[in-house]
Amino acid sequence: MLNSLNMIIIKHYRLERKEASALFYVRSREKSHCPWCEGTFKVIGSRKRILYRQDGSALCLGIRKLRCSDCKRISHELPDVVVPYKRHEADTIAQAMTEPIASGHGIGYCEDSTIRRWKLWFFLLRDYVESSVRSLMEIFHCSAFVRLPLYPLECQSDGWLKILVRNLVNSGRW
């Protein structure tokens, strides 16, 4: 599986904007290691990623592409506000999944159909997500980083989706 594409989620970062540019570069304040071989990363480029915020604005992020010096796998370094393969920020998605759908009144400028898809996506993955959290608790001898069982989602603390996604992605279970 040489050069397969992976992701890592970072919690500590800053967004830098170059003058006269709409692009915000994600600058990590963490030392990331390859999740497969613990090798060191080298930056090999970047790519653009659009993220829709709760207020309806779009943020264009510069995501770093990293290559492991040992296993040669390529990873994208995502900030924790990004849910992989989703266009809206994590807090928008978490809020939408915990509130009932009010017809015609989307959350964070999302359409009701988008919110329904998110709810279905997460509902279908709930057993896998819960078993992954339990496995990580056993492996690392730690307490749950989200409340189990996951449902009802209204009982989860603020930022639960960011924490859940970061742990699942960085452990290779996404």
PDB file of C-alpha atoms in Angstrom:
ATOM      1  CA  MET A   1       0.000   0.000   0.000  1.00  0.00           C
ATOM      2  CA  LEU A   2       2.746   2.428  -0.885  1.00  0.00           C
ATOM      3  CA  ASN A   3       1.621   6.059  -1.229  1.00  0.00           C
ATOM      4  CA  SER A   4      -1.894   5.420   0.070  1.00  0.00           C
ATOM      5  CA  LEU A   5      -3.657   8.580   1.217  1.00  0.00           C
ATOM      6  CA  ASN A   6      -4.447   9.006   4.902  1.00  0.00           C
ATOM      7  CA  MET A   7      -5.518  11.771   7.260  1.00  0.00           C
ATOM      8  CA  ILE A   8      -4.477  13.046  10.628  1.00  0.00           C
ATOM      9  CA  ILE A   9      -6.499  15.494  12.707  1.00  0.00           C
ATOM     10  CA  ILE A  10      -4.720  18.192  14.694  1.00  0.00           C
ATOM     11  CA  LYS A  11      -6.125  20.035  17.683  1.00  0.00           C
ATOM     12  CA  HIS A  12      -3.519  22.764  18.182  1.00  0.00           C
ATOM     13  CA  TYR A  13      -3.097  24.991  15.154  1.00  0.00           C
ATOM     14  CA  ARG A  14      -3.420  28.544  13.910  1.00  0.00           C
ATOM     15  CA  LEU A  15      -4.812  29.909  10.667  1.00  0.00           C
ATOM     16  CA  GLU A  16      -2.474  32.223   8.738  1.00  0.00           C
ATOM     17  CA  ARG A  17      -3.729  34.399   5.950  1.00  0.00           C
ATOM     18  CA  LYS A  18      -1.357  35.840   3.410  1.00  0.00           C
ATOM     19  CA  GLU A  19      -1.980  39.428   2.416  1.00  0.00           C
ATOM     20  CA  ALA A  20      -4.445  39.886  -0.478  1.00  0.00           C
ATOM     21  CA  SER A  21      -5.368  36.195  -0.399  1.00  0.00           C
ATOM     22  CA  ALA A  22      -8.578  34.445   0.583  1.00  0.00           C
ATOM     23  CA  LEU A  23      -6.660  31.281   1.505  1.00  0.00           C
ATOM     24  CA  PHE A  24      -6.058  30.469   5.186  1.00  0.00           C
ATOM     25  CA  TYR A  25      -3.084  28.172   5.771  1.00  0.00           C
ATOM     26  CA  VAL A  26      -3.428  25.679   8.613  1.00  0.00           C
ATOM     27  CA  ARG A  27      -0.228  25.842  10.693  1.00  0.00           C
ATOM     28  CA  SER A  28       0.137  23.038  13.188  1.00  0.00           C
ATOM     29  CA  ARG A  29       1.484  23.627  16.683  1.00  0.00           C
ATOM     30  CA  GLU A  30       1.759  19.863  17.220  1.00  0.00           C
ATOM     31  CA  LYS A  31       4.512  17.442  16.314  1.00  0.00           C
ATOM     32  CA  SER A  32       2.736  14.827  14.228  1.00  0.00           C
ATOM     33  CA  HIS A  33       4.031  11.336  13.637  1.00  0.00           C
ATOM     34  CA  CYS A  34       2.907   8.761  11.131  1.00  0.00           C
ATOM     35  CA  PRO A  35       0.069   6.745  12.721  1.00  0.00           C
ATOM     36  CA  TRP A  36       1.306   3.539  11.029  1.00  0.00           C
ATOM     37  CA  CYS A  37       5.036   3.495  11.692  1.00  0.00           C
ATOM     38  CA  GLU A  38       5.654   6.473  14.041  1.00  0.00           C
ATOM     39  CA  GLY A  39       7.980   7.983  11.420  1.00  0.00           C
ATOM     40  CA  THR A  40       8.487  11.697  10.940  1.00  0.00           C
ATOM     41  CA  PHE A  41       6.629  13.713   8.340  1.00  0.00           C
ATOM     42  CA  LYS A  42       7.996  15.989   5.657  1.00  0.00           C
ATOM     43  CA  VAL A  43       5.768  18.619   4.016  1.00  0.00           C
ATOM     44  CA  ILE A  44       5.447  17.891   0.290  1.00  0.00           C
ATOM     45  CA  GLY A  45       2.801  20.428  -0.673  1.00  0.00           C
ATOM     46  CA  SER A  46      -0.678  21.616   0.092  1.00  0.00           C
ATOM     47  CA  ARG A  47      -4.169  21.598  -1.333  1.00  0.00           C
ATOM     48  CA  LYS A  48      -7.251  23.750  -0.987  1.00  0.00           C
ATOM     49  CA  ARG A  49     -10.250  22.697   1.070  1.00  0.00           C
ATOM     50  CA  ILE A  50     -13.494  24.679   1.313  1.00  0.00           C
ATOM     51  CA  LEU A  51     -15.207  24.669   4.709  1.00  0.00           C
ATOM     52  CA  TYR A  52     -18.683  26.121   5.237  1.00  0.00           C
ATOM     53  CA  ARG A  53     -19.144  27.825   8.591  1.00  0.00           C
ATOM     54  CA  GLN A  54     -22.258  28.143  10.776  1.00  0.00           C
ATOM     55  CA  ASP A  55     -22.829  31.740   9.686  1.00  0.00           C
ATOM     56  CA  GLY A  56     -23.032  30.655   6.041  1.00  0.00           C
ATOM     57  CA  SER A  57     -19.603  31.953   5.043  1.00  0.00           C
ATOM     58  CA  ALA A  58     -17.060  29.810   3.239  1.00  0.00           C
ATOM     59  CA  LEU A  59     -13.495  29.478   4.438  1.00  0.00           C
ATOM     60  CA  CYS A  60     -10.806  28.340   2.012  1.00  0.00           C
ATOM     61  CA  LEU A  61      -8.170  26.349   3.910  1.00  0.00           C
ATOM     62  CA  GLY A  62      -4.671  25.403   2.778  1.00  0.00           C
ATOM     63  CA  ILE A  63      -4.246  21.806   3.987  1.00  0.00           C
ATOM     64  CA  ARG A  64      -0.695  20.454   4.202  1.00  0.00           C
ATOM     65  CA  LYS A  65       0.234  17.213   2.466  1.00  0.00           C
ATOM     66  CA  LEU A  66       2.788  15.237   4.454  1.00  0.00           C
ATOM     67  CA  ARG A  67       4.920  12.227   3.502  1.00  0.00           C
ATOM     68  CA  CYS A  68       6.312   9.846   6.099  1.00  0.00           C
ATOM     69  CA  SER A  69      10.078   9.554   5.816  1.00  0.00           C
ATOM     70  CA  ASP A  70       9.955   5.842   6.734  1.00  0.00           C
ATOM     71  CA  CYS A  71       6.889   4.196   5.134  1.00  0.00           C
ATOM     72  CA  LYS A  72       6.375   6.864   2.433  1.00  0.00           C
ATOM     73  CA  ARG A  73       2.618   7.117   3.080  1.00  0.00           C
ATOM     74  CA  ILE A  74       1.033  10.477   2.300  1.00  0.00           C
ATOM     75  CA  SER A  75      -1.288  12.114   4.821  1.00  0.00           C
ATOM     76  CA  HIS A  76      -3.363  15.276   4.852  1.00  0.00           C
ATOM     77  CA  GLU A  77      -3.215  17.306   8.048  1.00  0.00           C
ATOM     78  CA  LEU A  78      -6.746  18.487   8.885  1.00  0.00           C
ATOM     79  CA  PRO A  79      -7.733  20.875  11.693  1.00  0.00           C
ATOM     80  CA  ASP A  80     -10.262  19.491  14.181  1.00  0.00           C
ATOM     81  CA  VAL A  81     -13.038  21.733  12.841  1.00  0.00           C
ATOM     82  CA  VAL A  82     -13.083  19.575   9.689  1.00  0.00           C
ATOM     83  CA  VAL A  83     -14.960  16.286   9.498  1.00  0.00           C
ATOM     84  CA  PRO A  84     -13.350  14.209   6.727  1.00  0.00           C
ATOM     85  CA  TYR A  85     -15.457  14.077   3.558  1.00  0.00           C
ATOM     86  CA  LYS A  86     -17.938  16.649   4.900  1.00  0.00           C
ATOM     87  CA  ARG A  87     -18.174  20.256   3.712  1.00  0.00           C
ATOM     88  CA  HIS A  88     -19.500  21.884   6.905  1.00  0.00           C
ATOM     89  CA  GLU A  89     -17.583  22.457  10.108  1.00  0.00           C
ATOM     90  CA  ALA A  90     -17.869  19.916  12.915  1.00  0.00           C
ATOM     91  CA  ASP A  91     -19.866  22.152  15.264  1.00  0.00           C
ATOM     92  CA  THR A  92     -22.508  22.738  12.580  1.00  0.00           C
ATOM     93  CA  ILE A  93     -22.868  19.010  11.976  1.00  0.00           C
ATOM     94  CA  ALA A  94     -22.984  18.210  15.706  1.00  0.00           C
ATOM     95  CA  GLN A  95     -25.636  20.873  16.324  1.00  0.00           C
ATOM     96  CA  ALA A  96     -27.709  19.662  13.378  1.00  0.00           C
ATOM     97  CA  MET A  97     -27.611  16.060  14.594  1.00  0.00           C
ATOM     98  CA  THR A  98     -28.729  16.925  18.117  1.00  0.00           C
ATOM     99  CA  GLU A  99     -31.649  19.175  17.190  1.00  0.00           C
ATOM    100  CA  PRO A 100     -34.945  18.188  15.549  1.00  0.00           C
ATOM    101  CA  ILE A 101     -35.347  19.187  11.918  1.00  0.00           C
ATOM    102  CA  ALA A 102     -37.599  22.227  11.651  1.00  0.00           C
ATOM    103  CA  SER A 103     -38.881  22.238   8.108  1.00  0.00           C
ATOM    104  CA  GLY A 104     -37.447  25.133   6.132  1.00  0.00           C
ATOM    105  CA  HIS A 105     -35.194  26.266   8.975  1.00  0.00           C
ATOM    106  CA  GLY A 106     -31.821  24.657   8.338  1.00  0.00           C
ATOM    107  CA  ILE A 107     -29.005  24.975  10.826  1.00  0.00           C
ATOM    108  CA  GLY A 108     -25.917  26.902   9.824  1.00  0.00           C
ATOM    109  CA  TYR A 109     -27.319  27.579   6.358  1.00  0.00           C
ATOM    110  CA  CYS A 110     -27.711  23.846   5.661  1.00  0.00           C
ATOM    111  CA  GLU A 111     -30.689  22.482   3.853  1.00  0.00           C
ATOM    112  CA  ASP A 112     -32.975  20.068   5.667  1.00  0.00           C
ATOM    113  CA  SER A 113     -32.043  17.318   3.193  1.00  0.00           C
ATOM    114  CA  THR A 114     -28.358  17.719   4.145  1.00  0.00           C
ATOM    115  CA  ILE A 115     -29.206  17.456   7.835  1.00  0.00           C
ATOM    116  CA  ARG A 116     -31.276  14.332   7.187  1.00  0.00           C
ATOM    117  CA  ARG A 117     -28.334  12.738   5.339  1.00  0.00           C
ATOM    118  CA  TRP A 118     -25.977  13.532   8.242  1.00  0.00           C
ATOM    119  CA  LYS A 119     -28.408  12.005  10.734  1.00  0.00           C
ATOM    120  CA  LEU A 120     -28.806   8.865   8.632  1.00  0.00           C
ATOM    121  CA  TRP A 121     -25.027   8.606   8.063  1.00  0.00           C
ATOM    122  CA  PHE A 122     -24.302   8.785  11.779  1.00  0.00           C
ATOM    123  CA  PHE A 123     -27.206   6.520  12.775  1.00  0.00           C
ATOM    124  CA  LEU A 124     -26.006   3.809  10.385  1.00  0.00           C
ATOM    125  CA  LEU A 125     -22.452   4.058  11.774  1.00  0.00           C
ATOM    126  CA  ARG A 126     -23.380   4.215  15.474  1.00  0.00           C
ATOM    127  CA  ASP A 127     -22.615   0.557  16.289  1.00  0.00           C
ATOM    128  CA  TYR A 128     -19.230   0.738  14.565  1.00  0.00           C
ATOM    129  CA  VAL A 129     -18.395   4.048  16.262  1.00  0.00           C
ATOM    130  CA  GLU A 130     -19.372   2.758  19.713  1.00  0.00           C
ATOM    131  CA  SER A 131     -17.352  -0.445  19.299  1.00  0.00           C
ATOM    132  CA  SER A 132     -14.356   1.587  18.077  1.00  0.00           C
ATOM    133  CA  VAL A 133     -14.556   3.843  21.138  1.00  0.00           C
ATOM    134  CA  ARG A 134     -14.697   0.768  23.407  1.00  0.00           C
ATOM    135  CA  SER A 135     -11.698  -0.761  21.604  1.00  0.00           C
ATOM    136  CA  LEU A 136      -9.671   2.424  22.031  1.00  0.00           C
ATOM    137  CA  MET A 137     -10.609   2.500  25.728  1.00  0.00           C
ATOM    138  CA  GLU A 138      -9.265  -1.048  26.133  1.00  0.00           C
ATOM    139  CA  ILE A 139      -6.106  -0.460  24.125  1.00  0.00           C
ATOM    140  CA  PHE A 140      -5.149   2.758  25.899  1.00  0.00           C
ATOM    141  CA  HIS A 141      -6.666   1.900  29.326  1.00  0.00           C
ATOM    142  CA  CYS A 142      -8.580   5.165  29.420  1.00  0.00           C
ATOM    143  CA  SER A 143     -12.095   6.385  30.034  1.00  0.00           C
ATOM    144  CA  ALA A 144     -14.435   7.158  27.158  1.00  0.00           C
ATOM    145  CA  PHE A 145     -13.791  10.454  25.392  1.00  0.00           C
ATOM    146  CA  VAL A 146     -17.508  10.650  24.515  1.00  0.00           C
ATOM    147  CA  ARG A 147     -20.516   9.486  26.513  1.00  0.00           C
ATOM    148  CA  LEU A 148     -21.520   5.887  25.770  1.00  0.00           C
ATOM    149  CA  PRO A 149     -23.996   4.889  24.517  1.00  0.00           C
ATOM    150  CA  LEU A 150     -23.849   7.643  21.909  1.00  0.00           C
ATOM    151  CA  TYR A 151     -27.607   8.084  21.738  1.00  0.00           C
ATOM    152  CA  PRO A 152     -29.335  10.292  22.693  1.00  0.00           C
ATOM    153  CA  LEU A 153     -26.879  12.746  21.133  1.00  0.00           C
ATOM    154  CA  GLU A 154     -28.368  15.599  23.167  1.00  0.00           C
ATOM    155  CA  CYS A 155     -26.556  14.158  26.216  1.00  0.00           C
ATOM    156  CA  GLN A 156     -23.114  14.598  24.645  1.00  0.00           C
ATOM    157  CA  SER A 157     -20.933  17.488  25.830  1.00  0.00           C
ATOM    158  CA  ASP A 158     -19.922  20.413  23.623  1.00  0.00           C
ATOM    159  CA  GLY A 159     -17.313  19.523  21.034  1.00  0.00           C
ATOM    160  CA  TRP A 160     -18.156  15.805  21.146  1.00  0.00           C
ATOM    161  CA  LEU A 161     -17.987  15.337  17.383  1.00  0.00           C
ATOM    162  CA  LYS A 162     -14.548  16.988  17.090  1.00  0.00           C
ATOM    163  CA  ILE A 163     -13.179  14.733  19.831  1.00  0.00           C
ATOM    164  CA  LEU A 164     -14.780  11.623  18.370  1.00  0.00           C
ATOM    165  CA  VAL A 165     -13.548  12.295  14.823  1.00  0.00           C
ATOM    166  CA  ARG A 166     -10.012  13.147  15.983  1.00  0.00           C
ATOM    167  CA  ASN A 167      -9.675   9.920  17.947  1.00  0.00           C
ATOM    168  CA  LEU A 168     -11.137   7.717  15.220  1.00  0.00           C
ATOM    169  CA  VAL A 169      -9.117   9.295  12.390  1.00  0.00           C
ATOM    170  CA  ASN A 170      -5.822   9.331  14.263  1.00  0.00           C
ATOM    171  CA  SER A 171      -6.236   5.691  15.300  1.00  0.00           C
ATOM    172  CA  GLY A 172      -6.888   4.608  11.709  1.00  0.00           C
ATOM    173  CA  ARG A 173     -10.530   3.680  12.396  1.00  0.00           C
ATOM    174  CA  TRP A 174     -12.156   6.307  10.175  1.00  0.00           C
TER     175      TRP A 174
END
